[in-house]
Short mmCIF file of C-alpha atoms in Angstrom, two decimals:
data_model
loop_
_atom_site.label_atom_id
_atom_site.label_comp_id
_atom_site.label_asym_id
_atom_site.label_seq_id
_atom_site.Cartn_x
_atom_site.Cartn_y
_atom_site.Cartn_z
CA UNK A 1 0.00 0.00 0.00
CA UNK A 2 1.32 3.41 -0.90
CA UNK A 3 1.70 5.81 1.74
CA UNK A 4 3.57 6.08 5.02
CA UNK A 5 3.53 3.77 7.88
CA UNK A 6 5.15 3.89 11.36
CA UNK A 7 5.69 1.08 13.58
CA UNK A 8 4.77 0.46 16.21
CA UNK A 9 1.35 2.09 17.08
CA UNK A 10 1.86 1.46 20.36
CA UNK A 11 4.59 0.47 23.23
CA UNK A 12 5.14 0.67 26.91
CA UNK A 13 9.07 0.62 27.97
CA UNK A 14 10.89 0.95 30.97
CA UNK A 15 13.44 3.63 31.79
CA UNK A 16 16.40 3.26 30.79
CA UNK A 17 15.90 1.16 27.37
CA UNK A 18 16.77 1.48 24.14
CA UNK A 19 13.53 1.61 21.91
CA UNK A 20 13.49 2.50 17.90
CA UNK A 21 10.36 3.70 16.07
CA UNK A 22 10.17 2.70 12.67
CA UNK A 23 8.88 4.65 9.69
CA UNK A 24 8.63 4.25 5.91
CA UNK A 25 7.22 5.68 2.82
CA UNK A 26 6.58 4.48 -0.43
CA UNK A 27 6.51 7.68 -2.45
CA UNK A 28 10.62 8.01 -2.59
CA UNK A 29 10.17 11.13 -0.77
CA UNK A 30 13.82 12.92 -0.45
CA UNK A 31 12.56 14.32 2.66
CA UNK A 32 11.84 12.70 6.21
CA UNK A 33 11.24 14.66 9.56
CA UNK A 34 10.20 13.27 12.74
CA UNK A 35 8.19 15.36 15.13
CA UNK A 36 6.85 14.96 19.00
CA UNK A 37 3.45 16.28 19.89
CA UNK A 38 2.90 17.13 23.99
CA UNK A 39 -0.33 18.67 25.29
CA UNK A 40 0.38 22.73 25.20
CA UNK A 41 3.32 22.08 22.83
CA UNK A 42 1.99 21.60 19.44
CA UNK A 43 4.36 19.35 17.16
CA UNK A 44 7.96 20.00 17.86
CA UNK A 45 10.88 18.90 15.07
CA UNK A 46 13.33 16.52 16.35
CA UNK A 47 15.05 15.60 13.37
CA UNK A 48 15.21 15.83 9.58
CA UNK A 49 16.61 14.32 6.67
CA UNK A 50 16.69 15.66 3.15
CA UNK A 51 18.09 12.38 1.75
CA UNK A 52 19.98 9.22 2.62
CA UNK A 53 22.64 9.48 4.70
CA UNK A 54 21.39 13.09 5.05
CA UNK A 55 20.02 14.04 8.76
CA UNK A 56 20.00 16.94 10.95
CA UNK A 57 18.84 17.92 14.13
CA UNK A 58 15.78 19.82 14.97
CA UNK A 59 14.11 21.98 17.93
CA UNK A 60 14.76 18.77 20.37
CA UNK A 61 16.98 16.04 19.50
CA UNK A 62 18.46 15.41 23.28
CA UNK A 63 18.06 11.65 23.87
CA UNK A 64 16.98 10.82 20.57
CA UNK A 65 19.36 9.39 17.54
CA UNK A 66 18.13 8.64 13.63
CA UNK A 67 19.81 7.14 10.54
CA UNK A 68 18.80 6.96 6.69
CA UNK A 69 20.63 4.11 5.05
CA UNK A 70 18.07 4.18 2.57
CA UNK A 71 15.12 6.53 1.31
CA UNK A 72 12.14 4.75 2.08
CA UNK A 73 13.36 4.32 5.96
CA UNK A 74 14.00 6.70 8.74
CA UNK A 75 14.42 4.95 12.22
CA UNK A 76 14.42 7.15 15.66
CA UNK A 77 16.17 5.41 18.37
CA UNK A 78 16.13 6.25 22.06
CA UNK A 79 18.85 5.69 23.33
CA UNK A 80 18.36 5.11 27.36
CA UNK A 81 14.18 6.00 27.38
CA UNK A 82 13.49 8.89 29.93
CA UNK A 83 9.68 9.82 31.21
CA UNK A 84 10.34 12.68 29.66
CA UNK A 85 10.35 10.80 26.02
CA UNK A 86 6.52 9.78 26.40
CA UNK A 87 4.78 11.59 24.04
CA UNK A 88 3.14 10.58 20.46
CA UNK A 89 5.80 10.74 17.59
CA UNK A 90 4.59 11.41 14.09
CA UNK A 91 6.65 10.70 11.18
CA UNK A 92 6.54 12.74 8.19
CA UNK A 93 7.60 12.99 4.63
CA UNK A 94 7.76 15.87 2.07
CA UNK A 95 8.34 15.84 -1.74
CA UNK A 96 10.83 19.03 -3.08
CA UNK A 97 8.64 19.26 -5.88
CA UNK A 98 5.80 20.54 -4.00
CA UNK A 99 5.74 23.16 -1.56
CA UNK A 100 3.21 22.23 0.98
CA UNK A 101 3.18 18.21 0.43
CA UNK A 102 4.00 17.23 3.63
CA UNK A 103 1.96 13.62 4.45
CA UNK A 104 1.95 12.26 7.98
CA UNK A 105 2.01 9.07 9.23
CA UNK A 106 -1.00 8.14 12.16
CA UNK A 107 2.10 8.09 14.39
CA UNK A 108 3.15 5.99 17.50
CA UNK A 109 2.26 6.57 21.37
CA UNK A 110 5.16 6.14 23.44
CA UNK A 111 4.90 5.28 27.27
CA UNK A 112 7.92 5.05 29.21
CA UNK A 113 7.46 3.39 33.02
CA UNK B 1 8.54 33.15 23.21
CA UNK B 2 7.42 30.30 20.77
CA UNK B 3 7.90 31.62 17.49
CA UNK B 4 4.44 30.69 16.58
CA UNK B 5 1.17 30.93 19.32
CA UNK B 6 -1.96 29.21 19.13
CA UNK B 7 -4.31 29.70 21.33
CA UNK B 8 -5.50 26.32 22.92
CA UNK B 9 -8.97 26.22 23.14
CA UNK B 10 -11.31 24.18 23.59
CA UNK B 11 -13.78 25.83 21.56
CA UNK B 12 -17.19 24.84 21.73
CA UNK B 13 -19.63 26.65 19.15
CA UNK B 14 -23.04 25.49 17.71
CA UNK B 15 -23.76 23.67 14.39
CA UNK B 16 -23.87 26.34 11.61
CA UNK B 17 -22.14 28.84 13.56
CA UNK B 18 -18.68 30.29 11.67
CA UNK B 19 -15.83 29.35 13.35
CA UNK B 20 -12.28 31.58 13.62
CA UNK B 21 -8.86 30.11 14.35
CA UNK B 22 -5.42 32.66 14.97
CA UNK B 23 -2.17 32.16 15.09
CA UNK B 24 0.86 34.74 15.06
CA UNK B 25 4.05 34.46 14.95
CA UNK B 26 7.10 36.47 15.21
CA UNK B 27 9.56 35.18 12.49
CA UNK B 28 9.48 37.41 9.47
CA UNK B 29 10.97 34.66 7.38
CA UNK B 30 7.95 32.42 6.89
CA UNK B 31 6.49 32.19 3.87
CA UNK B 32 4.41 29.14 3.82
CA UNK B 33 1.49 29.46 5.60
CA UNK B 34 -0.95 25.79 6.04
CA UNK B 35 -3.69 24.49 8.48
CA UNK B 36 -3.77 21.18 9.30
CA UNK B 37 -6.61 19.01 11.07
CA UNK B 38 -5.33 16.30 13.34
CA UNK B 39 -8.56 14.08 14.14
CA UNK B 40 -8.04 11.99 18.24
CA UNK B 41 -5.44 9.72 17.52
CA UNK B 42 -4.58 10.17 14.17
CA UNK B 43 -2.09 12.27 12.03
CA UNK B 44 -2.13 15.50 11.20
CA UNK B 45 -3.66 16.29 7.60
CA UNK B 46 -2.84 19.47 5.28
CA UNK B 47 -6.48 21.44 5.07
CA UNK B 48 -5.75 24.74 3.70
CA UNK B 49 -2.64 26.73 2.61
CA UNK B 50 -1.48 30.04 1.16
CA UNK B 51 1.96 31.64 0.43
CA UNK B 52 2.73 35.10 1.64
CA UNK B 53 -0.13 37.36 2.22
CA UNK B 54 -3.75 37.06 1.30
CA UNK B 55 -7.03 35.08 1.35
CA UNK B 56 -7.84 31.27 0.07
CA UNK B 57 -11.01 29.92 -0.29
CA UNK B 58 -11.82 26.22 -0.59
CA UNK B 59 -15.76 25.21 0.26
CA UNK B 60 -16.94 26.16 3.35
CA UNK B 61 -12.92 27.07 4.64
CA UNK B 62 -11.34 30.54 3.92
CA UNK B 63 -7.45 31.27 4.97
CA UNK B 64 -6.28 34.70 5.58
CA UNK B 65 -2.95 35.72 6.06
CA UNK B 66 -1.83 39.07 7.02
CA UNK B 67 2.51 39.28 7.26
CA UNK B 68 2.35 42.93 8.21
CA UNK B 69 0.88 41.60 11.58
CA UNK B 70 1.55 38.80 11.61
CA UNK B 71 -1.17 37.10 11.92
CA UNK B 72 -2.75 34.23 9.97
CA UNK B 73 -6.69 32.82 10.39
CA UNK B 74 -8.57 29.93 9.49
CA UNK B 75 -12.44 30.47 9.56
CA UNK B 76 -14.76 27.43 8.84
CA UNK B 77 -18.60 28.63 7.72
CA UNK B 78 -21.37 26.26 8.33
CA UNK B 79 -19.57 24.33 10.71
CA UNK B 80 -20.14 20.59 11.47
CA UNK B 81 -20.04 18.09 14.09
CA UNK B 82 -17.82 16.47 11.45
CA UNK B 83 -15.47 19.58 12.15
CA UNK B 84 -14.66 18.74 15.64
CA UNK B 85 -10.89 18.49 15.71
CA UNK B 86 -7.26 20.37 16.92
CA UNK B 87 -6.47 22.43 14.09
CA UNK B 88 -2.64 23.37 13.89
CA UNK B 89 -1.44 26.46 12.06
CA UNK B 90 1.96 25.19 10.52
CA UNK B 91 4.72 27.47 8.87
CA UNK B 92 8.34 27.54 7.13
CA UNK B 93 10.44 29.66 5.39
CA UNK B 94 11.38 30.31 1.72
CA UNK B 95 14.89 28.94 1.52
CA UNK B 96 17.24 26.57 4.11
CA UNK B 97 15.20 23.30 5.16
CA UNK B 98 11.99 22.41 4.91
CA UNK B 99 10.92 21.34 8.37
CA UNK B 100 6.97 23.15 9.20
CA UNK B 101 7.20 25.14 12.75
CA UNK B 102 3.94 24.58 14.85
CA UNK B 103 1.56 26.22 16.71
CA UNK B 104 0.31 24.75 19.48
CA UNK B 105 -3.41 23.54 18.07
CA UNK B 106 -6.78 24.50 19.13
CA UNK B 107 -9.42 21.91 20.02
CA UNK B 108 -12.39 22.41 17.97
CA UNK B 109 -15.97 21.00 19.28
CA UNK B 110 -19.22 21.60 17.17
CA UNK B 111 -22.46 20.61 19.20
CA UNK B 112 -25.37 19.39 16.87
#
């Protein structure tokens, strides 16, 4: 199915674990971001990619690492989970070619214990 | 300061009533200006968007954007229960990357 799909919708961790939250589009999109969204804070950028092997950081990227071996893919890994990392993560994607195509994925609630 | 503010809500309004949503923001760089609705527990999804100053129109939604203030507004006419959502104001620049800056979202709620 075309679109963009993050994995898992769902998961409970302890502190202290590593956890990665997968994402992946079909579209070939050269651009990736990966936002948090907290109550009162809106959706805040916590990193980017505009290609493979491309990746920068964003408004929060403390505690949080990403890679792009290949286009379709954009992992975020956290590295030793903190209660401060529960939130909902959306992934994104956005064509060059377009201005204001940016497509989000339904995203993934993260609890850390 | 956030460099873009969005006021929170909830707002509660009747069916049928028209419906206005702000945000400002303080960096004279943006350019691209686009709403997004963001149903419970889904993504958000583009609604409306403009570039630079001016006024859009699509169906019953209407985008203004005012740079000498600004200030940018989303008003809905004939609103819906359907309508009930967090709308998110969402903004970037001309040139350097591409990542959209935020507002905060308001939480919409149409009674029937």
């Amino acid at each position: 199915d075309a679109g963009i799909t993050q994995s898992p919708r769902y998961k409970i961790t302890e502190t202290g674990r590593q956890v990665t939250l997968m994402c992946h589009q079909t579209w070939s999109h050269s651009y990736m971001f990966w936002y948090r969204q907290d109550l009162g804070h809106g959706l805040r950028l916590i990193y980017y990619s505009a290609a493979a092997d491309i990746t920068d950081k964003g408004e929060v990227p403390d505690g949080y690492v990403v890679s792009r071996s290949k286009t379709e893919n954009f992992p975020l890994t956290l590295e030793s989970a903190t209660r401060s990392q529960t939130s909902v993560y959306f992934c994104a994607s956005s064509d060059p070619g377009t201005d204001y195509g940016y497509t989000f994925g339904s995203g993934t609630r993260l609890t850390v214990v | 300061q956030k460099e873009v503010e969005q006021d929170p809500g909830p707002l509660s309004v009747p069916e049928g009533a028209i419906v206005s949503l702000n945000c400002t923001y303080s960096n004279s760089a943006f350019q691209y200006f686009m709403w997004y609705r963001q149903y419970s527990r889904k993504g958000p999804e583009l609604l409306m968007y403009t570039y630079s100053s001016g006024n859009k129109e699509d169906g019953r939604f209407t985008a203004q954007v005012d740079k000498s203030s600004k200030y940018i507004s989303l008003f809905i006419r004939d609103s819906q229960p359907s309508d009930s959502a967090t709308y998110l104001c969402a903004l970037r620049g001309d040139t350097g990357r591409r990542a959209l800056t935020f507002g905060s979202g308001t939480r919409l709620q149409v009674q029937p």
